[in-house]
Amino acid sequence: MQRVRTILLVSSALMFAVPAFAQSAAPAAAAPATADTTGKDDIVVTAVARGQNRLDSSVSVSSLNSAAIANAAPRSAAELFRSLPGIRSESSGGEGNANIQVRGIPISTGGAKFLQLQEDGLPVLEFGDISFGNADIFLRSDFNIARVEAVRGGSASTFASNSPGGVINLISKTGDQEGGSIQGTVGLDYGEYRIDTDYAGKISEGLNFHVGGFYRVGEGPRRAGYDGNKGGQIRGNITKTFDKGFFRLNFKYLNDRAIGYLPSPVRVNGSDSNPHYEGLPGLSPNNDAIHSIYFTRAVTLDGQNNREVDDIRDGMHPIVKSIGFETQFDVADGWIVNDKFRYADISGRFISPFPASVDTVSTLAAGIGGAGATATYANGPMAGQAVPAGTYAMDVVLFNTKLNSLNNVTNDFKVSRKFATGNGGAVNFTAGFYKSRQTIDIDWTWSSYLLEAKGNNAALIDVKNAAGALQTDNGLVGYSASFFGGCCRRSYKLDYDTNAPYVQLGYSQDKLTVDASARYDAGNARGYVAGDGPTAPFDVDGNGVISAPEKLTSTLPLGAQRPVNYNYNYWSYSVGANYRASQELSLFARYSKGGRANADRFVFGGNTSATTGALLPGARPVDFVRQAEVGTKYQTGALSLYGTAFYARTEEQNYEATTQRATANTYRAYGLEFEGNYRVGAFALAASGTLTNAKIVKSLDATVIGHKPRRQADFIYRITPTYTTGLFTLGASAIGTTASYTQDSNQLKLPAYTQINAFVSVRPMERVQVSVNANNLFNTTGFTEAEEGSIPANGIVRARSINGRTVSASVKFDF
């Protein structure tokens, strides 16, 4: 009833209010009537040798400026990325932990393996798929962002390491325009309170600054029983401009707790090919979470086998302290030097419950305590009472991962010059050297619990065997991932050095531009891995008595660390051409080959010697992507159209934490991506879509050869109409996908869905804006992943949906 009243209130408010780039991803004001949201005139600076406009570039590139970001109204960075053509971002994990895919290049485990996320031209992390350290966890979208650029394929292979699929670059404001803003946002039907601000100004002649950030607190977009999101960020830069260049100092501090959503149990009726997904009683797949105020304390062993108590409410807790600089100047005779540097001190935690299995409590209790076992509520309002036999419950493995250090230092130095030729043409030359060092120092301290399968504060469950002996301790089943065979107590400290010289040569004359680039990556991995440890009785609490959970304790074999000590190297290259047929039209083509060095997941899969740390025979430390593309770009004052046909062949190996399974597949994908923008008067329309035909052409598992890769939809799309006047803006966006398969076995399907977002804005007076934004307006349930490959006997599948409807209101003041 409360939600009904809220929606009625919002419906009334829609007549007077304003858009916001809402809550978790910096609410931003809607664009004024004169704003261009297409970004067609922006100069592309990401993964290219020299800045150039889209029509003169022989790569597939898209740009979202601040006005387009405001109209997209994302709730997280992952939702923002869904507005980019060719990008499939599974934005169902909360503020981070998204799986991000580009152009049919697969997501075989998690994260963004072949796609690099950057801030101001340098990677957030060197590797986008570090286990429980996905790169998007460590960035936030807020008022600091001037625009987002995405390069898909193409020169991303040669102008960035470990990114053959593409680069998404969040580019900061730099103080060019003096002034600032402050905005307050509140969730109308969910728990969120947020403040955003930024300011830019002139310190002295040629010296400017920009600083901004946010702070927020609240339960988040799903019912969790506690404040799941709490924290904020501050970023800034100071720029000194010279006659022939500039020097910019930048910094960032991020300390933010964001709840991490993992799969939730749902009932699936029908057949694998035509399934119907629905929530279990009292557990909505898009409005509830399997988090609970009664499940916030985790007792475990740390990385030194000492007892510690962790707070599950930490969720995804990134702590980032970074400082860096960028400089560019003309040294002499047209030679331009550019250097980017950043040092980032990164740590934190990832802790969230994962349902290992779901069934009636009587079935799960028997699995823990044997025949005749009984179950009682361990806490909550029913504590001590018997759990009804038909109640659904979950064997939970608590993914408890301490990110001791993901520190990295990166530097990208390059020189370039343009040489005029005698026939009216020009030769562009660029050479550079990239250096990075990425630390991966992580402890896995997992444990197992029995939890009620419900939303709105589920209770932990205790089990007694037939003799009445307690088999759990306040819901704790074991000090290990006992439902995964006792695995997953690990500790590893790895350092990855990357050294990459690169060169690009281009020639342009009249309407034709051709270019070729190459990059040589030489790297090494050094460090150690410890685990999985043995499962044996261990007196965790030191009371001299071994309890039932203590009998299932996995400890780290600290005296049996496995060394990691290997080198790797590989070449990447890209060749392209662009023909400017007219002022409005250009044609381009490109072929590229790029590599991606494997990181921590690689050392889990038995690829290195247990005694020397060297590579074992047949081990491949680098995966390769080969891509071809041909496309056209058309721009007039009112209309912009971009279309690209693409082909990709990907060799990929990986390791998945939940299944403890190593994979090695080769994929082939081809398709078409398109993007269009049209403006007439106050009306604007933006649309994009990607058609993909993908299949597995080689695999260690012969049964999946010829199948579609899991979660690979044939078509993804976005349509965003807006209407803007001086007084108000209103608009909507439709983001959707066709059906896909849950696993490579190609049995159970994830249904197609379309998510509708809507916003309306009013500017009642100068420098004041009021906004209302509805994300997932029709409360659509859209599943992005599922653990099962087919419907099990009990009909319960573990799947993850996008968030349900959330409505926010904002007030913004410019000054």
PDB file of C-alpha atoms in Angstrom, residues 294-474:
ATOM      1  CA  TYR A 294      19.797 -10.825  10.982  1.00  0.00           C
ATOM      2  CA  PHE A 295      22.789 -11.823   8.858  1.00  0.00           C
ATOM      3  CA  THR A 296      25.427  -9.103   9.230  1.00  0.00           C
ATOM      4  CA  ARG A 297      28.166 -10.762  11.273  1.00  0.00           C
ATOM      5  CA  ALA A 298      30.630 -13.271   9.825  1.00  0.00           C
ATOM      6  CA  VAL A 299      33.067 -15.184  12.026  1.00  0.00           C
ATOM      7  CA  THR A 300      35.966 -16.625  10.042  1.00  0.00           C
ATOM      8  CA  LEU A 301      39.728 -17.115   9.884  1.00  0.00           C
ATOM      9  CA  ASP A 302      41.828 -14.360   8.337  1.00  0.00           C
ATOM     10  CA  GLY A 303      44.773 -14.704   5.958  1.00  0.00           C
ATOM     11  CA  GLN A 304      46.994 -15.839   8.864  1.00  0.00           C
ATOM     12  CA  ASN A 305      44.481 -18.420  10.219  1.00  0.00           C
ATOM     13  CA  ASN A 306      43.476 -16.148  13.101  1.00  0.00           C
ATOM     14  CA  ARG A 307      39.861 -15.693  14.170  1.00  0.00           C
ATOM     15  CA  GLU A 308      38.241 -12.485  12.965  1.00  0.00           C
ATOM     16  CA  VAL A 309      34.733 -11.062  12.775  1.00  0.00           C
ATOM     17  CA  ASP A 310      33.702  -9.312   9.562  1.00  0.00           C
ATOM     18  CA  ASP A 311      30.730  -7.076   8.779  1.00  0.00           C
ATOM     19  CA  ILE A 312      28.627  -8.316   5.874  1.00  0.00           C
ATOM     20  CA  ARG A 313      27.237  -4.791   5.533  1.00  0.00           C
ATOM     21  CA  ASP A 314      30.590  -3.762   4.041  1.00  0.00           C
ATOM     22  CA  GLY A 315      29.400  -5.295   0.750  1.00  0.00           C
ATOM     23  CA  MET A 316      31.607  -3.971  -2.021  1.00  0.00           C
ATOM     24  CA  HIS A 317      33.849  -1.574  -0.126  1.00  0.00           C
ATOM     25  CA  PRO A 318      36.424   0.135  -2.352  1.00  0.00           C
ATOM     26  CA  ILE A 319      38.997   2.451  -0.798  1.00  0.00           C
ATOM     27  CA  VAL A 320      40.938   4.336  -3.466  1.00  0.00           C
ATOM     28  CA  LYS A 321      43.536   7.039  -2.879  1.00  0.00           C
ATOM     29  CA  SER A 322      45.169   8.155  -6.097  1.00  0.00           C
ATOM     30  CA  ILE A 323      47.281  11.010  -7.379  1.00  0.00           C
ATOM     31  CA  GLY A 324      48.597  11.648 -10.842  1.00  0.00           C
ATOM     32  CA  PHE A 325      49.352  14.138 -13.550  1.00  0.00           C
ATOM     33  CA  GLU A 326      49.044  14.731 -17.259  1.00  0.00           C
ATOM     34  CA  THR A 327      51.186  17.061 -19.305  1.00  0.00           C
ATOM     35  CA  GLN A 328      51.388  17.945 -22.960  1.00  0.00           C
ATOM     36  CA  PHE A 329      53.615  20.451 -24.700  1.00  0.00           C
ATOM     37  CA  ASP A 330      55.138  21.305 -28.043  1.00  0.00           C
ATOM     38  CA  VAL A 331      58.911  20.921 -27.641  1.00  0.00           C
ATOM     39  CA  ALA A 332      60.167  22.074 -31.067  1.00  0.00           C
ATOM     40  CA  ASP A 333      59.495  21.782 -34.788  1.00  0.00           C
ATOM     41  CA  GLY A 334      55.990  20.407 -34.240  1.00  0.00           C
ATOM     42  CA  TRP A 335      57.004  17.577 -31.906  1.00  0.00           C
ATOM     43  CA  ILE A 336      54.358  17.110 -29.204  1.00  0.00           C
ATOM     44  CA  VAL A 337      55.077  15.286 -25.955  1.00  0.00           C
ATOM     45  CA  ASN A 338      52.283  13.834 -23.818  1.00  0.00           C
ATOM     46  CA  ASP A 339      52.690  11.968 -20.532  1.00  0.00           C
ATOM     47  CA  LYS A 340      50.080  10.562 -18.161  1.00  0.00           C
ATOM     48  CA  PHE A 341      50.963   9.174 -14.726  1.00  0.00           C
ATOM     49  CA  ARG A 342      48.946   7.826 -11.816  1.00  0.00           C
ATOM     50  CA  TYR A 343      49.651   6.089  -8.532  1.00  0.00           C
ATOM     51  CA  ALA A 344      46.617   4.433  -6.943  1.00  0.00           C
ATOM     52  CA  ASP A 345      46.494   2.954  -3.453  1.00  0.00           C
ATOM     53  CA  ILE A 346      43.546   0.545  -3.622  1.00  0.00           C
ATOM     54  CA  SER A 347      42.152  -1.790  -0.987  1.00  0.00           C
ATOM     55  CA  GLY A 348      38.797  -2.886   0.385  1.00  0.00           C
ATOM     56  CA  ARG A 349      36.519  -5.870   0.684  1.00  0.00           C
ATOM     57  CA  PHE A 350      33.945  -7.870  -1.247  1.00  0.00           C
ATOM     58  CA  ILE A 351      31.482  -9.725   0.974  1.00  0.00           C
ATOM     59  CA  SER A 352      28.088 -11.029  -0.101  1.00  0.00           C
ATOM     60  CA  PRO A 353      25.989 -14.211   0.330  1.00  0.00           C
ATOM     61  CA  PHE A 354      25.752 -16.680  -2.561  1.00  0.00           C
ATOM     62  CA  PRO A 355      23.066 -19.406  -2.621  1.00  0.00           C
ATOM     63  CA  ALA A 356      24.886 -22.709  -3.160  1.00  0.00           C
ATOM     64  CA  SER A 357      21.593 -24.639  -3.228  1.00  0.00           C
ATOM     65  CA  VAL A 358      17.934 -23.938  -2.523  1.00  0.00           C
ATOM     66  CA  ASP A 359      15.246 -26.353  -1.347  1.00  0.00           C
ATOM     67  CA  THR A 360      12.822 -26.990   1.485  1.00  0.00           C
ATOM     68  CA  VAL A 361      14.368 -26.607   4.916  1.00  0.00           C
ATOM     69  CA  SER A 362      13.742 -30.276   5.731  1.00  0.00           C
ATOM     70  CA  THR A 363      15.789 -31.370   2.697  1.00  0.00           C
ATOM     71  CA  LEU A 364      18.660 -29.001   3.468  1.00  0.00           C
ATOM     72  CA  ALA A 365      18.627 -29.834   7.184  1.00  0.00           C
ATOM     73  CA  ALA A 366      18.952 -33.523   6.335  1.00  0.00           C
ATOM     74  CA  GLY A 367      21.957 -32.690   4.203  1.00  0.00           C
ATOM     75  CA  ILE A 368      23.610 -31.049   7.210  1.00  0.00           C
ATOM     76  CA  GLY A 369      22.440 -33.211  10.116  1.00  0.00           C
ATOM     77  CA  GLY A 370      21.416 -36.470   8.451  1.00  0.00           C
ATOM     78  CA  ALA A 371      18.094 -38.317   8.525  1.00  0.00           C
ATOM     79  CA  GLY A 372      15.755 -37.086  11.233  1.00  0.00           C
ATOM     80  CA  ALA A 373      17.429 -33.658  11.500  1.00  0.00           C
ATOM     81  CA  THR A 374      15.303 -30.750  12.739  1.00  0.00           C
ATOM     82  CA  ALA A 375      15.530 -27.027  12.081  1.00  0.00           C
ATOM     83  CA  THR A 376      14.830 -24.019  14.294  1.00  0.00           C
ATOM     84  CA  TYR A 377      15.152 -20.292  13.742  1.00  0.00           C
ATOM     85  CA  ALA A 378      18.518 -19.149  15.082  1.00  0.00           C
ATOM     86  CA  ASN A 379      17.560 -15.478  15.314  1.00  0.00           C
ATOM     87  CA  GLY A 380      14.895 -13.003  14.283  1.00  0.00           C
ATOM     88  CA  PRO A 381      11.368 -12.661  15.656  1.00  0.00           C
ATOM     89  CA  MET A 382      10.809 -16.461  15.559  1.00  0.00           C
ATOM     90  CA  ALA A 383      14.110 -17.360  17.274  1.00  0.00           C
ATOM     91  CA  GLY A 384      13.997 -20.763  18.938  1.00  0.00           C
ATOM     92  CA  GLN A 385      10.841 -21.895  17.166  1.00  0.00           C
ATOM     93  CA  ALA A 386      10.696 -24.797  14.734  1.00  0.00           C
ATOM     94  CA  VAL A 387      10.936 -23.930  11.050  1.00  0.00           C
ATOM     95  CA  PRO A 388       7.919 -25.360   9.160  1.00  0.00           C
ATOM     96  CA  ALA A 389       9.047 -28.290   7.009  1.00  0.00           C
ATOM     97  CA  GLY A 390       7.858 -26.741   3.722  1.00  0.00           C
ATOM     98  CA  THR A 391       9.745 -23.467   4.226  1.00  0.00           C
ATOM     99  CA  TYR A 392      12.299 -22.699   1.559  1.00  0.00           C
ATOM    100  CA  ALA A 393      15.879 -22.174   2.713  1.00  0.00           C
ATOM    101  CA  MET A 394      19.314 -21.664   1.204  1.00  0.00           C
ATOM    102  CA  ASP A 395      22.682 -23.270   1.734  1.00  0.00           C
ATOM    103  CA  VAL A 396      24.703 -20.061   1.619  1.00  0.00           C
ATOM    104  CA  VAL A 397      28.385 -19.705   0.854  1.00  0.00           C
ATOM    105  CA  LEU A 398      29.504 -16.307   2.078  1.00  0.00           C
ATOM    106  CA  PHE A 399      31.850 -14.798  -0.499  1.00  0.00           C
ATOM    107  CA  ASN A 400      34.128 -13.045   1.989  1.00  0.00           C
ATOM    108  CA  THR A 401      37.144 -11.626   0.219  1.00  0.00           C
ATOM    109  CA  LYS A 402      39.600  -9.136   1.661  1.00  0.00           C
ATOM    110  CA  LEU A 403      41.292  -6.944  -0.919  1.00  0.00           C
ATOM    111  CA  ASN A 404      44.551  -6.238   0.881  1.00  0.00           C
ATOM    112  CA  SER A 405      46.042  -4.409  -2.061  1.00  0.00           C
ATOM    113  CA  LEU A 406      45.147  -3.744  -5.667  1.00  0.00           C
ATOM    114  CA  ASN A 407      47.682  -0.935  -5.827  1.00  0.00           C
ATOM    115  CA  ASN A 408      48.862   0.078  -9.254  1.00  0.00           C
ATOM    116  CA  VAL A 409      51.175   2.595 -10.842  1.00  0.00           C
ATOM    117  CA  THR A 410      50.820   3.467 -14.518  1.00  0.00           C
ATOM    118  CA  ASN A 411      52.602   5.768 -16.924  1.00  0.00           C
ATOM    119  CA  ASP A 412      51.927   6.366 -20.609  1.00  0.00           C
ATOM    120  CA  PHE A 413      54.485   8.501 -22.448  1.00  0.00           C
ATOM    121  CA  LYS A 414      54.253   9.357 -26.131  1.00  0.00           C
ATOM    122  CA  VAL A 415      55.657  11.749 -28.719  1.00  0.00           C
ATOM    123  CA  SER A 416      54.013  12.662 -31.996  1.00  0.00           C
ATOM    124  CA  ARG A 417      54.523  14.847 -34.996  1.00  0.00           C
ATOM    125  CA  LYS A 418      52.736  15.702 -38.187  1.00  0.00           C
ATOM    126  CA  PHE A 419      54.916  15.933 -41.312  1.00  0.00           C
ATOM    127  CA  ALA A 420      53.706  17.710 -44.424  1.00  0.00           C
ATOM    128  CA  THR A 421      54.398  16.007 -47.738  1.00  0.00           C
ATOM    129  CA  GLY A 422      55.028  17.688 -51.063  1.00  0.00           C
ATOM    130  CA  ASN A 423      51.749  16.594 -52.657  1.00  0.00           C
ATOM    131  CA  GLY A 424      49.465  18.228 -50.110  1.00  0.00           C
ATOM    132  CA  GLY A 425      49.265  15.207 -47.838  1.00  0.00           C
ATOM    133  CA  ALA A 426      50.526  14.648 -44.326  1.00  0.00           C
ATOM    134  CA  VAL A 427      52.225  11.883 -42.374  1.00  0.00           C
ATOM    135  CA  ASN A 428      51.346  11.451 -38.707  1.00  0.00           C
ATOM    136  CA  PHE A 429      53.859   9.682 -36.496  1.00  0.00           C
ATOM    137  CA  THR A 430      53.372   8.610 -32.882  1.00  0.00           C
ATOM    138  CA  ALA A 431      55.612   6.521 -30.655  1.00  0.00           C
ATOM    139  CA  GLY A 432      55.171   5.782 -26.984  1.00  0.00           C
ATOM    140  CA  PHE A 433      55.997   3.610 -24.034  1.00  0.00           C
ATOM    141  CA  TYR A 434      53.525   2.308 -21.459  1.00  0.00           C
ATOM    142  CA  LYS A 435      54.594   0.999 -18.064  1.00  0.00           C
ATOM    143  CA  SER A 436      52.426  -0.412 -15.298  1.00  0.00           C
ATOM    144  CA  ARG A 437      52.743  -2.460 -12.136  1.00  0.00           C
ATOM    145  CA  GLN A 438      49.603  -4.084 -10.762  1.00  0.00           C
ATOM    146  CA  THR A 439      49.486  -5.765  -7.359  1.00  0.00           C
ATOM    147  CA  ILE A 440      46.837  -8.397  -6.589  1.00  0.00           C
ATOM    148  CA  ASP A 441      46.965  -9.223  -2.858  1.00  0.00           C
ATOM    149  CA  ILE A 442      43.750 -10.951  -1.782  1.00  0.00           C
ATOM    150  CA  ASP A 443      42.536 -13.323   0.950  1.00  0.00           C
ATOM    151  CA  TRP A 444      39.513 -15.579   0.461  1.00  0.00           C
ATOM    152  CA  THR A 445      38.005 -16.331   3.878  1.00  0.00           C
ATOM    153  CA  TRP A 446      34.743 -18.018   2.971  1.00  0.00           C
ATOM    154  CA  SER A 447      32.260 -19.717   5.298  1.00  0.00           C
ATOM    155  CA  SER A 448      28.885 -21.457   5.038  1.00  0.00           C
ATOM    156  CA  TYR A 449      25.454 -20.791   6.543  1.00  0.00           C
ATOM    157  CA  LEU A 450      21.835 -21.951   6.441  1.00  0.00           C
ATOM    158  CA  LEU A 451      19.495 -19.033   5.721  1.00  0.00           C
ATOM    159  CA  GLU A 452      15.784 -18.647   5.217  1.00  0.00           C
ATOM    160  CA  ALA A 453      14.876 -18.036   1.543  1.00  0.00           C
ATOM    161  CA  LYS A 454      12.868 -14.844   1.845  1.00  0.00           C
ATOM    162  CA  GLY A 455      13.170 -11.108   1.434  1.00  0.00           C
ATOM    163  CA  ASN A 456      12.560  -8.524   4.127  1.00  0.00           C
ATOM    164  CA  ASN A 457      15.056  -9.804   6.705  1.00  0.00           C
ATOM    165  CA  ALA A 458      15.483 -13.560   6.450  1.00  0.00           C
ATOM    166  CA  ALA A 459      16.559 -15.394   9.595  1.00  0.00           C
ATOM    167  CA  LEU A 460      19.458 -17.784  10.049  1.00  0.00           C
ATOM    168  CA  ILE A 461      18.554 -21.395  10.806  1.00  0.00           C
ATOM    169  CA  ASP A 462      20.070 -23.886  13.223  1.00  0.00           C
ATOM    170  CA  VAL A 463      20.040 -27.659  12.685  1.00  0.00           C
ATOM    171  CA  LYS A 464      20.081 -30.526  15.201  1.00  0.00           C
ATOM    172  CA  ASN A 465      20.646 -34.146  14.265  1.00  0.00           C
ATOM    173  CA  ALA A 466      18.303 -36.954  15.246  1.00  0.00           C
ATOM    174  CA  ALA A 467      20.079 -37.308  18.603  1.00  0.00           C
ATOM    175  CA  GLY A 468      19.481 -33.611  19.368  1.00  0.00           C
ATOM    176  CA  ALA A 469      23.124 -32.527  18.902  1.00  0.00           C
ATOM    177  CA  LEU A 470      23.550 -29.057  17.430  1.00  0.00           C
ATOM    178  CA  GLN A 471      25.163 -29.139  13.962  1.00  0.00           C
ATOM    179  CA  THR A 472      25.343 -25.380  13.455  1.00  0.00           C
ATOM    180  CA  ASP A 473      26.264 -22.284  15.428  1.00  0.00           C
ATOM    181  CA  ASN A 474      23.754 -19.472  14.947  1.00  0.00           C
TER     182      ASN A 474
END
